[in-house]
Short mmCIF file of C-alpha atoms in Angstrom, two decimals:
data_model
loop_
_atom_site.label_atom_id
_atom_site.label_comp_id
_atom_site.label_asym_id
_atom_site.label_seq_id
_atom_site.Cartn_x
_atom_site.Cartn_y
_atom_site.Cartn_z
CA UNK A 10 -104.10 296.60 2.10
CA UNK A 11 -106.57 298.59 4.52
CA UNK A 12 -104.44 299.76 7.61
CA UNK A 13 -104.40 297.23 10.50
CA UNK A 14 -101.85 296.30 13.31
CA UNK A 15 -101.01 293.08 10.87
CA UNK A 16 -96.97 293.30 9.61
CA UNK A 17 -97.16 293.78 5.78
CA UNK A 18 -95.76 291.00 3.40
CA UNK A 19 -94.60 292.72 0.66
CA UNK A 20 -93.56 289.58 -0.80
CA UNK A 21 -97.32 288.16 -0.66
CA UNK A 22 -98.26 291.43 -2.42
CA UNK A 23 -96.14 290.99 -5.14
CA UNK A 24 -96.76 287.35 -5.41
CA UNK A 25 -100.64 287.74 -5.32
CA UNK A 26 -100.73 290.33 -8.08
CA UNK A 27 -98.45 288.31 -10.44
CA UNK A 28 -100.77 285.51 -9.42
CA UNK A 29 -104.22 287.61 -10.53
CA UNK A 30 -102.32 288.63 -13.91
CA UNK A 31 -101.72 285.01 -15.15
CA UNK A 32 -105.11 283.78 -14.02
CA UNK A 33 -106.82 286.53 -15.32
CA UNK A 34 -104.79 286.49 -18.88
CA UNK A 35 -105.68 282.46 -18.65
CA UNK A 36 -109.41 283.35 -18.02
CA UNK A 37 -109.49 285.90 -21.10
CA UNK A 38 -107.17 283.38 -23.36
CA UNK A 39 -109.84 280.27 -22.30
CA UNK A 40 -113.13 282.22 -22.87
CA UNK A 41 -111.89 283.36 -25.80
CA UNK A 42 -111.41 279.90 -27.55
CA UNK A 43 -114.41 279.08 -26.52
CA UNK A 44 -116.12 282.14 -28.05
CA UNK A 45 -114.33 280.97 -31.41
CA UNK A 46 -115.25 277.64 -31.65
CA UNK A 47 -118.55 278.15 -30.32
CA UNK A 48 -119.54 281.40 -31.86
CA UNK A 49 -123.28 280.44 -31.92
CA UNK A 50 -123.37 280.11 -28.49
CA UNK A 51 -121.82 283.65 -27.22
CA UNK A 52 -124.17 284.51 -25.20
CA UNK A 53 -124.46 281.25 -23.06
CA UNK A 54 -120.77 281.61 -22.79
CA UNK A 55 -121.00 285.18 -21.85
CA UNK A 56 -123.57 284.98 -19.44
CA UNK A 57 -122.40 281.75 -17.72
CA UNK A 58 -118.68 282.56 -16.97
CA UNK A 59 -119.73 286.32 -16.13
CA UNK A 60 -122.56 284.88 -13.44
CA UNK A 61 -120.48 282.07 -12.03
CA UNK A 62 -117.57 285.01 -11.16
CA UNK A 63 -119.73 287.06 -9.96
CA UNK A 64 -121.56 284.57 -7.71
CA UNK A 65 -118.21 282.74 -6.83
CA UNK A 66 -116.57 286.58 -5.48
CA UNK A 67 -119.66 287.62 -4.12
CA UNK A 68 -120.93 285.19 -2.50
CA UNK A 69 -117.57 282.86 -1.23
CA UNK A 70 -118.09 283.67 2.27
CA UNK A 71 -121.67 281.31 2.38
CA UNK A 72 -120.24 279.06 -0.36
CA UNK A 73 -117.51 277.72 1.90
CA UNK A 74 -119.70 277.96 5.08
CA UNK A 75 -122.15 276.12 3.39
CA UNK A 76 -119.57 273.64 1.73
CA UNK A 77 -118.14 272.91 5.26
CA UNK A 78 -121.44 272.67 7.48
CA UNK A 79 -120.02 275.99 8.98
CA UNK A 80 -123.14 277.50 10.92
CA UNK A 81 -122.55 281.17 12.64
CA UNK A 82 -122.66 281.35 16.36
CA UNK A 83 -123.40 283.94 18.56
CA UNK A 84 -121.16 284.92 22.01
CA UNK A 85 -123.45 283.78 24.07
CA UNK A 86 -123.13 280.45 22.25
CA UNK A 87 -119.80 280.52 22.15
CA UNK A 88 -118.17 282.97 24.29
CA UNK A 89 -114.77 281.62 24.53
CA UNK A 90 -114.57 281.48 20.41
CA UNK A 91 -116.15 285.02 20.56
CA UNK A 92 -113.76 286.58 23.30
CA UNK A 93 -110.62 285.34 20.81
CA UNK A 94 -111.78 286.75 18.23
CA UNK A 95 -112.28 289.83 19.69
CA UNK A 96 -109.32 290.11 21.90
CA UNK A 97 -107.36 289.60 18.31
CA UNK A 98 -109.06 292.44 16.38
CA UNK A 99 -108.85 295.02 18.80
CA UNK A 100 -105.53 294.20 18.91
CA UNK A 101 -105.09 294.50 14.95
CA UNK A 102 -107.20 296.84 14.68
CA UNK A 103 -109.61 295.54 12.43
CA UNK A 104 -112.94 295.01 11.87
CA UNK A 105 -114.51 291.82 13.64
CA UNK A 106 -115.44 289.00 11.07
CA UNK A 107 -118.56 286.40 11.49
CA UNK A 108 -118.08 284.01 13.75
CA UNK A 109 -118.67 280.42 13.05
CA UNK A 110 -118.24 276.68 13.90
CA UNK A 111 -118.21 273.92 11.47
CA UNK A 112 -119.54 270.30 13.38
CA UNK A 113 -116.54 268.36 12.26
CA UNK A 114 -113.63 266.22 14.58
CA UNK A 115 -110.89 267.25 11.71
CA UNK A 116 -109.00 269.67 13.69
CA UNK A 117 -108.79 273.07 11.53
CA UNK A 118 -109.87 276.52 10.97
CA UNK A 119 -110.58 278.67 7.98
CA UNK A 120 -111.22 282.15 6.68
CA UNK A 121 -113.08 283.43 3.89
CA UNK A 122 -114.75 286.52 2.21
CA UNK A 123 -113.56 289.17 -0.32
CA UNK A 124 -113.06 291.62 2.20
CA UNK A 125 -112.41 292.96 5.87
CA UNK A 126 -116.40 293.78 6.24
CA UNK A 127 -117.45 290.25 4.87
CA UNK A 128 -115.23 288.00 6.00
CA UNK A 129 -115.93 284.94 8.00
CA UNK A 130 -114.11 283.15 10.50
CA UNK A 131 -114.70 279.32 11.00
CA UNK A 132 -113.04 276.54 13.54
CA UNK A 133 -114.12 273.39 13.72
CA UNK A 134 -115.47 271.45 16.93
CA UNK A 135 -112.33 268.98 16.78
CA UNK A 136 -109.73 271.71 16.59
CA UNK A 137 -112.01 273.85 19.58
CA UNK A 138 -112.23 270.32 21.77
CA UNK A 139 -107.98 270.02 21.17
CA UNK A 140 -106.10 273.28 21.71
CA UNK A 141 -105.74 275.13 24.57
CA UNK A 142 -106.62 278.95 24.48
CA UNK A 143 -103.08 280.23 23.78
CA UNK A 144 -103.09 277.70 20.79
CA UNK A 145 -106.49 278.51 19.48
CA UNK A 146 -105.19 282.28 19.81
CA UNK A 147 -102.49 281.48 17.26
CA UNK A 148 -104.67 279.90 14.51
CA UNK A 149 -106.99 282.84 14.99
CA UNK A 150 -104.42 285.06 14.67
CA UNK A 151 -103.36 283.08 11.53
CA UNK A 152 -106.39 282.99 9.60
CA UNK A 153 -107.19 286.78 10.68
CA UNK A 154 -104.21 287.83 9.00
CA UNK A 155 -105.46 285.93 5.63
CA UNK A 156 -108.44 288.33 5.66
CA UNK A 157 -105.79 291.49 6.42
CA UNK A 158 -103.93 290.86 4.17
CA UNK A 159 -106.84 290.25 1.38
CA UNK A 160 -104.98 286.98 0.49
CA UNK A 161 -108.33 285.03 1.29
CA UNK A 162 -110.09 287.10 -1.64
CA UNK A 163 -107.17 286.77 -4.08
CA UNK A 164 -107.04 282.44 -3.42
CA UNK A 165 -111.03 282.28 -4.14
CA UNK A 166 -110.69 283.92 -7.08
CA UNK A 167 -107.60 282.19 -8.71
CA UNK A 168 -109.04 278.89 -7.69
CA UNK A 169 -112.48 279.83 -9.24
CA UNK A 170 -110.70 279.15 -12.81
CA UNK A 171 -110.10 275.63 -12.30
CA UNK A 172 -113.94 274.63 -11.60
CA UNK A 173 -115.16 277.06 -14.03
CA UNK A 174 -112.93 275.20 -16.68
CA UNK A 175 -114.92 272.34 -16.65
CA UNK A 176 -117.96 274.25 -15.85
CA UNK A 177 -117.69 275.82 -19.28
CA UNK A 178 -116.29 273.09 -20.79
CA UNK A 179 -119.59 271.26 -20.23
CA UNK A 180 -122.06 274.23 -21.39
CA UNK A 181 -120.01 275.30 -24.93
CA UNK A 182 -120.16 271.47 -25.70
CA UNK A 183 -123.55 271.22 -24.78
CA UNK A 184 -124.72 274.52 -26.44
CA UNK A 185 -122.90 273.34 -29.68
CA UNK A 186 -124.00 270.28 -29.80
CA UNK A 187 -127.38 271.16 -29.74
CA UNK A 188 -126.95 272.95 -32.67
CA UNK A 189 -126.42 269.67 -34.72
CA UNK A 190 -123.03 269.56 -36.94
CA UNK A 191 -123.63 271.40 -40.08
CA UNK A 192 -119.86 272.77 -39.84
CA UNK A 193 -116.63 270.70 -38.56
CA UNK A 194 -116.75 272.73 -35.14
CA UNK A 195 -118.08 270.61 -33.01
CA UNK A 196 -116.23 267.38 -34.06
CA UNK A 197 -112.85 269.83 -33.79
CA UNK A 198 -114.29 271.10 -29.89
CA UNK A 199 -115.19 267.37 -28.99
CA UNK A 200 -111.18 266.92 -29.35
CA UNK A 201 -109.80 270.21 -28.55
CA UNK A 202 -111.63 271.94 -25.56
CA UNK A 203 -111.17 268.85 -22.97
CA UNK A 204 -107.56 269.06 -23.48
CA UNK A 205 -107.70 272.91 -23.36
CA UNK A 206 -109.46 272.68 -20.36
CA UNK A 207 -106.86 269.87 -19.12
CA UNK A 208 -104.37 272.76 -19.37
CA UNK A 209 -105.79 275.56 -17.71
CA UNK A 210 -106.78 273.67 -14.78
CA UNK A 211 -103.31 272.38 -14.98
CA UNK A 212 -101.75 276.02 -14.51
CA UNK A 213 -104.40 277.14 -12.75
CA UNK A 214 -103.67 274.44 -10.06
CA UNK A 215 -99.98 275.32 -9.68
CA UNK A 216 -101.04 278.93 -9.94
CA UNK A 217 -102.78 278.36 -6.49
CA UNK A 218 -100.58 276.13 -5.14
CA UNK A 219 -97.65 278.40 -4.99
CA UNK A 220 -99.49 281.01 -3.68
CA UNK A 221 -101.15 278.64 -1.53
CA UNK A 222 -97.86 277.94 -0.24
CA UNK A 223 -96.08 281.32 0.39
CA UNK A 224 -99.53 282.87 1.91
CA UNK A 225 -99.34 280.04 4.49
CA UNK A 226 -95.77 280.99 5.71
CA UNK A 227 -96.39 285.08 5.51
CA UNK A 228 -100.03 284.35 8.05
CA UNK A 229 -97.92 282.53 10.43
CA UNK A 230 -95.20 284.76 10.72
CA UNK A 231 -97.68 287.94 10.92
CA UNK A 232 -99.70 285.99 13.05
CA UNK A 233 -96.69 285.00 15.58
CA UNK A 234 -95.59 288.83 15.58
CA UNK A 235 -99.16 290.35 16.37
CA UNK A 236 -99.55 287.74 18.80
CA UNK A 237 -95.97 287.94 20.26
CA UNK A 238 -96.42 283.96 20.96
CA UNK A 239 -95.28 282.07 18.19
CA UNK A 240 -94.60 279.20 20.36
CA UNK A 241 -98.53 279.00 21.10
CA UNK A 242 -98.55 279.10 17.11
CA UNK A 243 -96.25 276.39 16.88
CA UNK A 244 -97.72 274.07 19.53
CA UNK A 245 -101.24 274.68 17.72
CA UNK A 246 -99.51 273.54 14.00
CA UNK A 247 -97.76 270.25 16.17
CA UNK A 248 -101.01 268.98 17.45
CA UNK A 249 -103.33 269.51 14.91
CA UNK A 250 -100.85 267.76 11.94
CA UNK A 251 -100.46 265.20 14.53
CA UNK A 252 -103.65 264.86 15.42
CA UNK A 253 -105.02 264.09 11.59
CA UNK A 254 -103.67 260.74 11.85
CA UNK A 255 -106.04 259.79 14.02
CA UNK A 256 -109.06 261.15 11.85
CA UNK A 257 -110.84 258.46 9.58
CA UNK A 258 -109.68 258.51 5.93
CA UNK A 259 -113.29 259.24 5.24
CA UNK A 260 -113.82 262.34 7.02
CA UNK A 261 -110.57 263.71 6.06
CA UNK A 262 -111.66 262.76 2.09
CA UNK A 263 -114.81 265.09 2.46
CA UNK A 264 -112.71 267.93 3.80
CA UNK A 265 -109.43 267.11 1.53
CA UNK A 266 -111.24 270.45 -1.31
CA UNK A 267 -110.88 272.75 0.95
CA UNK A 268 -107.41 272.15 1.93
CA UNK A 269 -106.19 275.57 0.26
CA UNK A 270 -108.18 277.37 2.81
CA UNK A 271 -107.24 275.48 5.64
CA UNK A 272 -105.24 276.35 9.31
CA UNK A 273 -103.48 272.56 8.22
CA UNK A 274 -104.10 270.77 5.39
CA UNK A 275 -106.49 267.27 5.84
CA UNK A 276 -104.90 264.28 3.88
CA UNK A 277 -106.04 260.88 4.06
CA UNK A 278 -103.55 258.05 3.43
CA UNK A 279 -103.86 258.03 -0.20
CA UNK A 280 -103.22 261.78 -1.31
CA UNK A 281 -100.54 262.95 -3.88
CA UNK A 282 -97.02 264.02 -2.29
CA UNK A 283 -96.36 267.08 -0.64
CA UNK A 284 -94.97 268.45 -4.69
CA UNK A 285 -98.67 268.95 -4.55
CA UNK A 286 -99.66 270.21 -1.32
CA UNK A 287 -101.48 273.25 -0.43
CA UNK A 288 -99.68 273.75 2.32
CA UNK A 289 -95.48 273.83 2.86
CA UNK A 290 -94.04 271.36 5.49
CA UNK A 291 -94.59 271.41 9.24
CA UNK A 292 -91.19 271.42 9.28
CA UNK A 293 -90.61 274.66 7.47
CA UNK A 294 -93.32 276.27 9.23
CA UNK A 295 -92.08 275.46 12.67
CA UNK A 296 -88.84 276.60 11.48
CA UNK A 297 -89.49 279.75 10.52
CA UNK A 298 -91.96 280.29 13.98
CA UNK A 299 -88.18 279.26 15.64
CA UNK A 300 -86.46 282.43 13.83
CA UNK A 301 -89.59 284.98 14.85
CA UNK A 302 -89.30 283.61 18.55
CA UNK A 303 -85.97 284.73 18.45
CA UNK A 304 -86.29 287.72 16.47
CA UNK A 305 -89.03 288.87 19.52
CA UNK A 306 -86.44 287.45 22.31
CA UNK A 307 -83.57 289.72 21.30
CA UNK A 308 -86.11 292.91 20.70
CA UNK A 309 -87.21 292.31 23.56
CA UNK A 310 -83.19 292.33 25.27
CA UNK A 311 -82.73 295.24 22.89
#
């Protein structure tokens, strides 16, 4: 991780490396059946899933701006978003990221990019019109230390698999099928790459998930430290979970993709149970801010 005032996680390190070796061993063990039942159409394979990783690692920083409606600002349109922002890196010690707002009431924030000098740093109008500035501080603070930490780059990636499953899925039958049938391969891939693809999104999907979850917990706690506020933090993660009931189920459905990259996650009514979340409990999280407020309190006595 490139040096910054940001506590380490060695935990997250370990976790998003074992993470990258089980997606990337499910990306080589997927292409590859699809290079064997399709072995007329190699190339389209080839060039596809190469182009699609490229784009998606390259270019993840616009793809979510653009996904959300995210447009960048300038200070002098919004200074107070601006002066956080910088107030936070110089106090990390990091580069500052791209600044931009996302014309939404769901109250949440998000970071993105593959690295330090591309990242991008979004809130929303709803979560800007809610919090105070110590709150907003905290978020900041919390997605800032996704882009420290890399953990941003590592999540677009592993989650990347999943869409490119069916993505591929799609082309191989197509390019096969196009081909006619003069061999039993495509009746065989009609059967067996939707179920293959079933599975590697499956794993895929958990993959992220548990990452999801951990990387959540390690950005609040370094987030709380480099602040030295976590109650700010905590006071930010109480109003905006609260504040999503109140949203209409049909804004919170358009955001509900993104929720692995979100401050909070945005669930409407009808979403699976927290076994599936992106996100662990607002309990948990407020929990753990508890135990760094009190780990700064008696440093601070020592």
């Amino acid at each position: 991780m490139p040096h910054t005032r940001y506590a380490p996680d060695r935990g997250l390190t370990a976790r998003m490396v074992t993470t990258m070796f089980f997606i990337g061993l499910l990306y080589v063990v997927f292409i590859g059946v699809l290079l064997a039942v399709f072995k007329g159409a190699w190339p389209l394979i080839v060039i596809i899933a190469g182009g699609l990783f490229v784009a998606q690692f390259w270019f993840s920083d616009r793809i979510a701006a653009f996904s959300m409606g995210a447009r960048e600002v300038t200070p002098q349109q919004a200074p107070e978003l601006h002066g956080a922002v910088d107030r936070l890196c110089a106090l990390a010690d990091m580069p500052k990221p791209r600044v931009a707002i996302a014309d939404t009431d769901v109250p949440n924030a998000f970071a993105t990019g593959r690295n330090q000098r591309n990242a991008l740093v979004c809130a929303t109008t709803g979560l800007l019109r809610r919090l105070e500035p110590e709150e907003l501080e905290g978020v900041l603070a919390h997605e800032l230390s996704h882009v420290a930490h890399r953990d941003v780059a590592v999540m677009t990636i592993a989650s990347f698999l999943g869409v490119l499953a069916g993505i591929m899925t799609r082309a191989a039958l197509w390019g096969g099928l196009s081909r006619g049938s003069r061999n039993n391969n495509v009746g065989i891939a009609v059967l067996l790459i939707p179920l293959i693809s079933a599975v590697v999104y499956a794993i895929s999907f958990l993959l992220t998930r548990l990452l999801s979850r951990y990387r959540e917990l390690s950005a609040d706690r370094a987030g709380a430290l480099l602040t030295g506020r976590p109650s700010a933090l905590a006071a930010a993660l109480t109003k905006v979970t609260g504040q999503m009931a109140r949203i209409p189920t049909r804004d919170l459905r358009k955001v509900e993709p993104y929720n692995a990259f979100f401050f909070a996650p945005a669930l409407s009514g009808e979403s699976v149970s927290r076994l599936f979340s992106s996100h662990p409990t607002l309990e948990r999280r407020l929990d753990q801010l508890a135990r760094v407020s009190t780990q700064l309190g008696q440093a601070g006595r020592g």
